[in-house]
């Protein structure tokens, strides 16, 4: 996947306080795209935004920044938070007490994912979904 020299549009990069705010930002971003996305793609992007932001809120001290970028064939969902620990696969808790379903779901919906540790601390978790 070559992302160099790619035309893109960035969504607002301000930290949003809730998962609902992040989904609203993502909806607005998706609605602004020309050409637009299919309903299935939009649903997948919103699920990934919800999961990555929820994880950042739970494990990143309640602070995150959502970045959405449209590439010609991909939509990139990136969430930054101050926790340097990368997401990990673990056995899902079928009782619902401790989760374990989200990261596998993100990896299933995305063409690829990436975790980049930032030099200033924390990390950026990105998911690249087919546009």
Short mmCIF file of C-alpha atoms in Angstrom, two decimals:
data_model
loop_
_atom_site.label_atom_id
_atom_site.label_comp_id
_atom_site.label_asym_id
_atom_site.label_seq_id
_atom_site.Cartn_x
_atom_site.Cartn_y
_atom_site.Cartn_z
CA UNK A 1 0.00 0.00 0.00
CA UNK A 2 1.59 3.25 -1.15
CA UNK A 3 0.36 6.35 0.66
CA UNK A 4 3.01 8.69 -0.76
CA UNK A 5 1.92 11.51 -3.03
CA UNK A 6 -1.70 10.85 -2.15
CA UNK A 7 -4.42 13.45 -2.33
CA UNK A 8 -6.28 13.54 0.95
CA UNK A 9 -8.68 15.51 3.08
CA UNK A 10 -8.18 15.78 6.84
CA UNK A 11 -11.02 15.90 9.32
CA UNK A 12 -10.86 18.07 12.41
CA UNK A 13 -7.93 17.05 14.58
CA UNK A 14 -9.16 18.51 17.83
CA UNK A 15 -9.55 16.17 20.78
CA UNK A 16 -13.19 15.21 21.25
CA UNK A 17 -14.42 14.46 24.78
CA UNK A 18 -16.72 11.48 24.09
CA UNK A 19 -17.12 8.53 21.76
CA UNK A 20 -20.38 10.08 20.50
CA UNK A 21 -18.52 13.29 19.59
CA UNK A 22 -15.93 11.24 17.70
CA UNK A 23 -18.66 9.40 15.77
CA UNK A 24 -20.34 12.72 14.95
CA UNK A 25 -17.04 14.08 13.63
CA UNK A 26 -16.58 10.92 11.55
CA UNK A 27 -20.12 11.16 10.14
CA UNK A 28 -19.51 14.76 9.10
CA UNK A 29 -16.20 13.79 7.52
CA UNK A 30 -17.77 10.92 5.57
CA UNK A 31 -20.64 13.11 4.38
CA UNK A 32 -18.14 15.66 3.03
CA UNK A 33 -16.31 13.14 0.83
CA UNK A 34 -16.73 13.30 -2.94
CA UNK A 35 -17.20 10.71 -4.17
CA UNK A 36 -18.96 9.49 -1.08
CA UNK A 37 -18.74 6.08 0.54
CA UNK A 38 -21.14 3.18 0.57
CA UNK A 39 -23.35 2.72 3.63
CA UNK A 40 -21.33 -0.40 4.49
CA UNK A 41 -18.05 1.52 4.41
CA UNK A 42 -19.53 4.30 6.52
CA UNK A 43 -20.76 1.76 9.09
CA UNK A 44 -17.32 0.12 9.21
CA UNK A 45 -15.58 3.48 9.68
CA UNK A 46 -17.96 4.42 12.50
CA UNK A 47 -17.39 1.07 14.24
CA UNK A 48 -13.62 1.48 14.01
CA UNK A 49 -13.82 5.08 15.27
CA UNK A 50 -15.96 3.93 18.21
CA UNK A 51 -13.59 1.11 19.13
CA UNK A 52 -10.34 3.05 18.83
CA UNK A 53 -11.69 6.05 20.72
CA UNK A 54 -13.20 3.85 23.45
CA UNK A 55 -9.82 2.14 23.90
CA UNK A 56 -8.03 5.50 24.03
CA UNK A 57 -10.46 6.75 26.67
CA UNK A 58 -10.14 3.58 28.76
CA UNK A 59 -6.40 3.05 28.44
CA UNK A 60 -5.03 6.46 27.46
CA UNK A 61 -6.11 8.51 30.43
CA UNK A 62 -9.23 9.96 28.79
CA UNK A 63 -7.26 11.99 26.26
CA UNK A 64 -7.24 11.33 22.55
CA UNK A 65 -7.06 12.97 19.14
CA UNK A 66 -9.02 11.58 16.20
CA UNK A 67 -7.63 12.03 12.69
CA UNK A 68 -9.53 10.95 9.58
CA UNK A 69 -7.91 11.02 6.15
CA UNK A 70 -9.38 10.08 2.78
CA UNK A 71 -6.92 8.56 0.33
CA UNK A 72 -7.99 7.57 -3.20
CA UNK A 73 -8.72 3.94 -2.24
CA UNK A 74 -8.61 4.04 1.57
CA UNK A 75 -10.00 5.83 4.57
CA UNK A 76 -7.53 6.15 7.41
CA UNK A 77 -8.83 6.31 10.96
CA UNK A 78 -6.08 7.30 13.40
CA UNK A 79 -6.39 7.84 17.14
CA UNK A 80 -3.55 9.23 19.24
CA UNK A 81 -3.35 8.84 23.00
CA UNK A 82 -0.64 9.26 25.66
CA UNK A 83 -0.38 5.56 26.61
CA UNK A 84 2.61 3.91 24.88
CA UNK A 85 1.20 0.37 25.21
CA UNK A 86 -0.01 -1.04 21.89
CA UNK A 87 -3.37 -2.81 21.62
CA UNK A 88 -3.09 -6.57 21.90
CA UNK A 89 -5.18 -9.56 20.98
CA UNK A 90 -6.62 -11.40 23.94
CA UNK A 91 -9.29 -13.98 24.48
CA UNK A 92 -12.71 -12.33 24.43
CA UNK A 93 -14.60 -12.41 27.72
CA UNK A 94 -17.96 -13.95 26.88
CA UNK A 95 -19.43 -12.63 30.14
CA UNK A 96 -18.83 -9.06 28.94
CA UNK A 97 -16.79 -8.12 32.01
CA UNK A 98 -13.44 -7.37 30.36
CA UNK A 99 -14.08 -7.14 26.61
CA UNK A 100 -11.54 -8.48 24.17
CA UNK A 101 -13.74 -8.19 21.08
CA UNK A 102 -12.77 -4.75 19.75
CA UNK A 103 -9.20 -5.13 18.46
CA UNK A 104 -10.05 -8.33 16.51
CA UNK A 105 -13.06 -6.51 15.04
CA UNK A 106 -10.90 -3.54 13.97
CA UNK A 107 -8.40 -5.91 12.34
CA UNK A 108 -11.23 -7.74 10.56
CA UNK A 109 -12.78 -4.54 9.17
CA UNK A 110 -9.50 -2.88 8.16
CA UNK A 111 -7.24 -3.81 5.27
CA UNK A 112 -4.36 -3.20 7.65
CA UNK A 113 -3.63 -1.59 10.99
CA UNK A 114 -0.56 0.15 12.35
CA UNK A 115 0.65 1.27 15.76
CA UNK A 116 3.30 3.97 15.80
CA UNK A 117 5.01 5.01 19.02
CA UNK A 118 5.42 8.78 19.08
CA UNK A 119 8.78 10.26 20.10
CA UNK A 120 7.01 12.61 22.51
CA UNK A 121 5.27 9.67 24.22
CA UNK A 122 2.12 7.74 23.59
CA UNK A 123 1.08 6.15 20.34
CA UNK A 124 -0.99 6.52 17.23
CA UNK A 125 -3.24 3.61 16.26
CA UNK A 126 -4.34 3.62 12.63
CA UNK A 127 -6.78 1.47 10.69
CA UNK A 128 -6.95 1.65 6.89
CA UNK A 129 -10.34 0.71 5.47
CA UNK A 130 -11.31 0.19 1.85
CA UNK A 131 -13.02 3.28 0.50
#
